[in-house]
Short mmCIF file of C-alpha atoms and ligand atoms in Angstrom, two decimals:
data_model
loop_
_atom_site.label_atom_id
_atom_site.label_comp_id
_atom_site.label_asym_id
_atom_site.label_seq_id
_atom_site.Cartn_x
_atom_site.Cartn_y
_atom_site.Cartn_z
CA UNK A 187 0.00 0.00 0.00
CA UNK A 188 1.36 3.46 -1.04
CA UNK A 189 1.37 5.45 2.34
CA UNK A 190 1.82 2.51 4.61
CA UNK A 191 4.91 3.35 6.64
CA UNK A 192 5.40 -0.59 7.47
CA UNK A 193 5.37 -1.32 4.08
CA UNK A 194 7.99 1.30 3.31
CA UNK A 195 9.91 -0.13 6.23
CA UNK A 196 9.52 -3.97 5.35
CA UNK A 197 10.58 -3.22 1.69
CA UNK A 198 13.62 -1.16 2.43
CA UNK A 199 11.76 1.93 0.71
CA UNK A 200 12.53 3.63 4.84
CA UNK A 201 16.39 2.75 5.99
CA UNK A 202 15.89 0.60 9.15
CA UNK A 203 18.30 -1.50 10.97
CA UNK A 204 16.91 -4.96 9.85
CA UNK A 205 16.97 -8.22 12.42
CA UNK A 206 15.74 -10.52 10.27
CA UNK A 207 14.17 -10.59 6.59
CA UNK A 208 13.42 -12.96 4.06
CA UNK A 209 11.22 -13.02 1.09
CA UNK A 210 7.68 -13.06 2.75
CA UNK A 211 8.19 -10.67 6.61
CA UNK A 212 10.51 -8.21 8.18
CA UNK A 213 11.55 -7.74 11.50
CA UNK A 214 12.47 -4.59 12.77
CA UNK A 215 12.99 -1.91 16.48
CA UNK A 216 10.52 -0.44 17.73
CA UNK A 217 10.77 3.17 17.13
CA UNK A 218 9.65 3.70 20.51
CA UNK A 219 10.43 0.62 22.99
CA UNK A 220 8.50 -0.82 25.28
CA UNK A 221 11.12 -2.80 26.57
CA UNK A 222 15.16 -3.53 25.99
CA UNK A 223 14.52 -5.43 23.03
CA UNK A 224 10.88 -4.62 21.29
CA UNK A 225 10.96 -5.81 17.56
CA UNK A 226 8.48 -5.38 15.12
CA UNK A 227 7.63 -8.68 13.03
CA UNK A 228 5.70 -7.83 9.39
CA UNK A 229 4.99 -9.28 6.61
CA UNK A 230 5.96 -7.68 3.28
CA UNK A 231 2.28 -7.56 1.71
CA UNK A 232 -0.33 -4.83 3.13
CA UNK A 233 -2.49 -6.87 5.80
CA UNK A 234 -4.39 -4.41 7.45
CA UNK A 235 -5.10 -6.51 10.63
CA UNK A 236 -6.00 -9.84 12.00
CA UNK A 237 -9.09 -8.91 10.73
CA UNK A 238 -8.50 -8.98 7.15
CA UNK A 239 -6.53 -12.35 7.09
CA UNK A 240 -7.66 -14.87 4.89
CA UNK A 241 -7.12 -18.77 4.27
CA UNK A 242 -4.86 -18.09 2.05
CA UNK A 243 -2.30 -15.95 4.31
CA UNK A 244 -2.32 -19.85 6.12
CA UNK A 245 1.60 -20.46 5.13
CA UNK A 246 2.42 -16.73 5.35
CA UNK A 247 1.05 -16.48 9.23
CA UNK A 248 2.32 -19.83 10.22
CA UNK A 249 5.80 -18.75 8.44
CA UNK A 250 5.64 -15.50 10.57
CA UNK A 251 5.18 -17.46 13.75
CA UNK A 252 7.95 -20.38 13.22
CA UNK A 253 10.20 -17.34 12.90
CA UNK A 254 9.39 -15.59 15.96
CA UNK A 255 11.67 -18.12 17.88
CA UNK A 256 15.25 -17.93 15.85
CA UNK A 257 14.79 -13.99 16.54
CA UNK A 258 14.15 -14.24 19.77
CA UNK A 259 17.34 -16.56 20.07
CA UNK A 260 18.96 -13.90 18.90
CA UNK A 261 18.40 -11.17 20.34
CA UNK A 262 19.13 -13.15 23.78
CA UNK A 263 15.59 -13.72 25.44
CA UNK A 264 16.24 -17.13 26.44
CA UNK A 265 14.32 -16.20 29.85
CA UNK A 266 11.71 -15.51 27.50
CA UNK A 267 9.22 -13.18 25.80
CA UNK A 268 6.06 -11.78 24.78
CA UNK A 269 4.32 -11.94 21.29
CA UNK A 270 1.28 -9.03 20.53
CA UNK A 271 -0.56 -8.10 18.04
CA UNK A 272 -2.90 -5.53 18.80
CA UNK A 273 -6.28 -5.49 16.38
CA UNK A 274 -8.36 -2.57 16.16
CA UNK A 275 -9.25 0.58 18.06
CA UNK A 276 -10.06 -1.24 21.08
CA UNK A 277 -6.57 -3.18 20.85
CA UNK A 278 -4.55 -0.83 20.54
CA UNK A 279 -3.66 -1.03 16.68
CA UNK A 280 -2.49 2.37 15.91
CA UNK A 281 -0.75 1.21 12.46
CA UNK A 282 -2.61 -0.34 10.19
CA UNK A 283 -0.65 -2.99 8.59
CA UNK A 284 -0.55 -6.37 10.86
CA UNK A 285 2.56 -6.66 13.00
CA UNK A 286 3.04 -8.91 15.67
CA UNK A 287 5.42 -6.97 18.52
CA UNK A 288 8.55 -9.33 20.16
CA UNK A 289 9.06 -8.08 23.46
CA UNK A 290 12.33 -9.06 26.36
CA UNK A 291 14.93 -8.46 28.20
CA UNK A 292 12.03 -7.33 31.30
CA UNK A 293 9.81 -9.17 33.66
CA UNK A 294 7.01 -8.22 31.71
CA UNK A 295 3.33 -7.74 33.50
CA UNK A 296 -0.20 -8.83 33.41
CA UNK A 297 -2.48 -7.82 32.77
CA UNK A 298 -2.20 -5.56 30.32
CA UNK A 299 -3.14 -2.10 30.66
P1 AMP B 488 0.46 -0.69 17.53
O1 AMP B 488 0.14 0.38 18.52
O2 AMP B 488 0.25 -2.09 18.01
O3 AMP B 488 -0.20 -0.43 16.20
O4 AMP B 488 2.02 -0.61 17.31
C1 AMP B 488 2.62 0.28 16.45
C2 AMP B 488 4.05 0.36 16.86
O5 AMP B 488 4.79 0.89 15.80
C3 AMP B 488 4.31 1.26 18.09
O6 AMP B 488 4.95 0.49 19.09
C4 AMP B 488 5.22 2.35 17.52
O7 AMP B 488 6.20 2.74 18.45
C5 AMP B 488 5.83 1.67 16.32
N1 AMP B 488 6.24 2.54 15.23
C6 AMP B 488 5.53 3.54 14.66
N2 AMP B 488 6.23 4.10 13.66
C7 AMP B 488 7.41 3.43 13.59
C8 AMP B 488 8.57 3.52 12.77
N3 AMP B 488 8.67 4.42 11.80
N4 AMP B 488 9.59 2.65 12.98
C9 AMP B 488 9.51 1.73 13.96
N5 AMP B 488 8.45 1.59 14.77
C10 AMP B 488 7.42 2.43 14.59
#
């Protein structure tokens, strides 16, 4: 999508230090983090949330997901982490293109705010 900024971001059109990136998602920082490491995990086509995913973003989703655990490896957060993706006005969502956040390196709490 033309004036996504995640989409600018996931296809190198926005200089960001990249974690990890392959053909189908990008991972990037958090521009403003929530914690010592908070990453940024999208894919390179314009999902707009949860809410628009389809059967057949199946492979892409599950591909996202497998991933999540070689970053987190290494970036350090063998103590663990936490995976969100925050859908919609009431979530949180306040970019719309579907990214699933990576945060560690805290004890993090819940609930949620
Ligand atoms: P959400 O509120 O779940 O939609 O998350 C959006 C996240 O994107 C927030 O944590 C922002 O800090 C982050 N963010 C917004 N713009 C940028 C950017 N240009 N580069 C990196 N992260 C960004």
């Amino acid at each position: 999508m033309e004036d996504c900024i995640f989409c600018k971001l996931a296809n190198g059109e926005i200089p960001t230090e990249m974690v990890y990136q392959d053909g189908l998602c990008a991972c990037f920082r958090d521009a403003a983090p929530q914690a010592p490491v908070h990453l940024l995990l999208v894919p390179k086509v314009h999902i707009q949330s949860l809410n628009q995913l389809d059967v057949q973003e199946s492979e892409l989703m599950g591909h996202m997901m497998l991933k999540i655990k070689d970053i987190a490896a290494k970036e350090g957060l063998e103590n663990g982490y936490r995976v969100v993706i925050n859908t919609g006005a009431d979530g949180g969502q306040t970019v719309p293109h579907l990214h699933m956040h990576i945060l560690g390196k805290r004890s993090l709490q819940w609930p949620p705010g």
